């Protein structure tokens, strides 16, 4: 026998496939595995307060790096707590491997404490759920899960019975398989047909999403040659400079009227790496070409007229080079007018003064003081749509719970981002309600000395729900919150805490807070006005 336990083998296997970090909460059915990680020279376990934080961290790491993230939990309640983060990863097509413990083999399917079929429990959140009960099955099941998450880009799960961790195995370590990263690619003929369609357009528009990633400069070159306006999904903010004359801003209830107006007049829309489709803000019928590396994403939200499959790093240069330069003066003038009108419309919001701080003024101040390559982790809430409305972006990267839209994502995402990119500025922009859901794990940032900055918009409400209830004449006091002194809490944990109550304090206080070399909470007292875009959305839905 080799003397290597299953726990040691799993640790070695993860390290062989490039894993560096494992996130989780200790529990009795995974203790041998955690011990194996602690003794491994190439792995580090980050112990968090709640398993949902671990799953969100794994999801955020996968979204940021493209490599699969790993979270671990004990059986029963621990596994159940992973659900929220795993569903976030599944909805946003992020590769994550979830490893859980399970009761001893002889207690499976009994009434033993904390037993539940984790395969059924997590089945809706993962693409595959396996159970290891013997050393002989470990290799096949774990490698199947790793390969599947890398190829399919969604979470996979493997559970291990409590006793199997300490059993010995002679299984060899299976090396990584680079060919798994090979992406499908449409033929030159299909790409040529797409180029012909692009060249017919007189009023072109582009909707770019997270899939464009680091290919923003090429996308902008394509837009300039095609003389197309560009609108962005929220995770794509920062992919191209927001102050470029062709960049119209975001889309949807938190987006810009410039984008909505552009799309209402465009005769062809190119969707690049985006899966979000706000139907209320788009014409009922327009010609659409969609390009994406995942074939099933094409036409997934609505039918499209033409689709091209492939890596955008390959497709975008081909489309750019194939476009015939043709001046479109009338369209360029319309785009200029759309953007100028929108900027003028926002001026009162971003210049407003007061105490508490107006939210538009707050978001613009944040944009003015952060670094141009910062990683911004957005929680879900009213602040998210204010961010989409106001934030222009330069070279920042945005992490968000895009399709699952779970509160409590911002802090875990920031923890993962700082581990993955320690030299970059990492901030989380959160609401008071969402941050309260993961508040305890601020201590995790302090424990591991991860100097993240939490910019907290504190308005005392679950403001999006307040707005919806207020617009419909409901009693919205049920959305009010009873909250702690967040700045004081930061200091109690060993971090730094700042409190901002007036717009006159904003820039100076933010600069000081963002320069701390320790985890920091910046508690900003802000207003909670009904969001303008929500009024427009309600009118479109005939709700008011």
XYZ file of N, CA, C and O in Angstrom, residues 89-90 93-96 127-128 144-156 180 183 294 296:
100
model
N -23.438 30.431 -8.683
C -22.470 29.956 -9.675
C -23.173 29.320 -10.866
O -22.793 29.532 -12.023
N -24.211 28.546 -10.594
C -24.920 27.879 -11.696
C -25.591 28.896 -12.616
O -25.496 28.802 -13.854
N -22.987 30.680 -14.682
C -22.099 29.796 -15.442
C -20.654 29.899 -14.958
O -19.721 30.114 -15.737
N -20.481 29.724 -13.644
C -19.158 29.775 -13.030
C -18.771 28.370 -12.555
O -19.545 27.721 -11.850
N -17.582 27.881 -12.914
C -17.174 26.527 -12.520
C -16.787 26.460 -11.036
O -15.880 27.154 -10.589
N -17.478 25.633 -10.287
C -17.229 25.474 -8.852
C -17.313 23.991 -8.499
O -18.179 23.276 -8.999
N -24.592 20.433 -11.598
C -24.794 19.623 -12.796
C -24.548 18.153 -12.568
O -24.975 17.308 -13.368
N -23.851 17.821 -11.483
C -23.549 16.434 -11.143
C -23.325 16.361 -9.643
O -22.731 17.261 -9.039
N -14.488 12.970 -12.576
C -15.684 13.280 -13.365
C -16.221 14.662 -13.006
O -16.578 15.461 -13.883
N -16.259 14.962 -11.700
C -16.771 16.263 -11.258
C -15.867 17.401 -11.716
O -16.348 18.441 -12.178
N -14.553 17.219 -11.578
C -13.618 18.279 -11.983
C -13.699 18.527 -13.484
O -13.779 19.671 -13.943
N -13.668 17.456 -14.264
C -13.741 17.606 -15.709
C -15.051 18.274 -16.129
O -15.082 19.138 -17.002
N -16.131 17.876 -15.466
C -17.447 18.398 -15.842
C -17.577 19.881 -15.533
O -18.128 20.646 -16.329
N -17.076 20.307 -14.369
C -17.198 21.734 -14.045
C -16.339 22.577 -14.973
O -16.718 23.692 -15.344
N -15.178 22.054 -15.382
C -14.325 22.803 -16.298
C -14.951 22.909 -17.685
O -14.893 23.955 -18.331
N -15.564 21.838 -18.149
C -16.112 21.820 -19.504
C -17.450 22.551 -19.576
O -17.699 23.347 -20.486
N -18.320 22.303 -18.578
C -19.676 22.847 -18.631
C -19.804 24.207 -17.963
O -20.798 24.908 -18.175
N -18.830 24.569 -17.129
C -18.867 25.877 -16.502
C -19.981 26.057 -15.496
O -20.495 27.168 -15.327
N -20.392 24.994 -14.818
C -21.379 25.089 -13.752
C -20.898 24.242 -12.574
O -19.995 23.419 -12.725
N -21.473 24.432 -11.377
C -20.979 23.714 -10.200
C -21.218 22.208 -10.273
O -22.188 21.743 -10.872
N -20.303 21.473 -9.648
C -20.415 20.031 -9.475
C -20.165 19.712 -8.003
O -19.510 20.478 -7.288
N -9.260 20.077 -22.322
C -10.618 20.334 -21.839
C -11.027 21.790 -22.047
O -12.217 22.119 -22.056
N -12.426 25.227 -27.020
C -13.768 25.771 -27.187
C -14.291 25.508 -28.596
O -13.522 25.433 -29.552
N -20.439 29.834 -25.566
C -21.337 28.742 -25.160
C -22.490 28.671 -26.156
O -23.320 29.587 -26.218
N -25.344 27.155 -26.257
C -26.712 27.235 -25.750
C -27.081 28.648 -25.298
O -28.262 28.947 -25.111
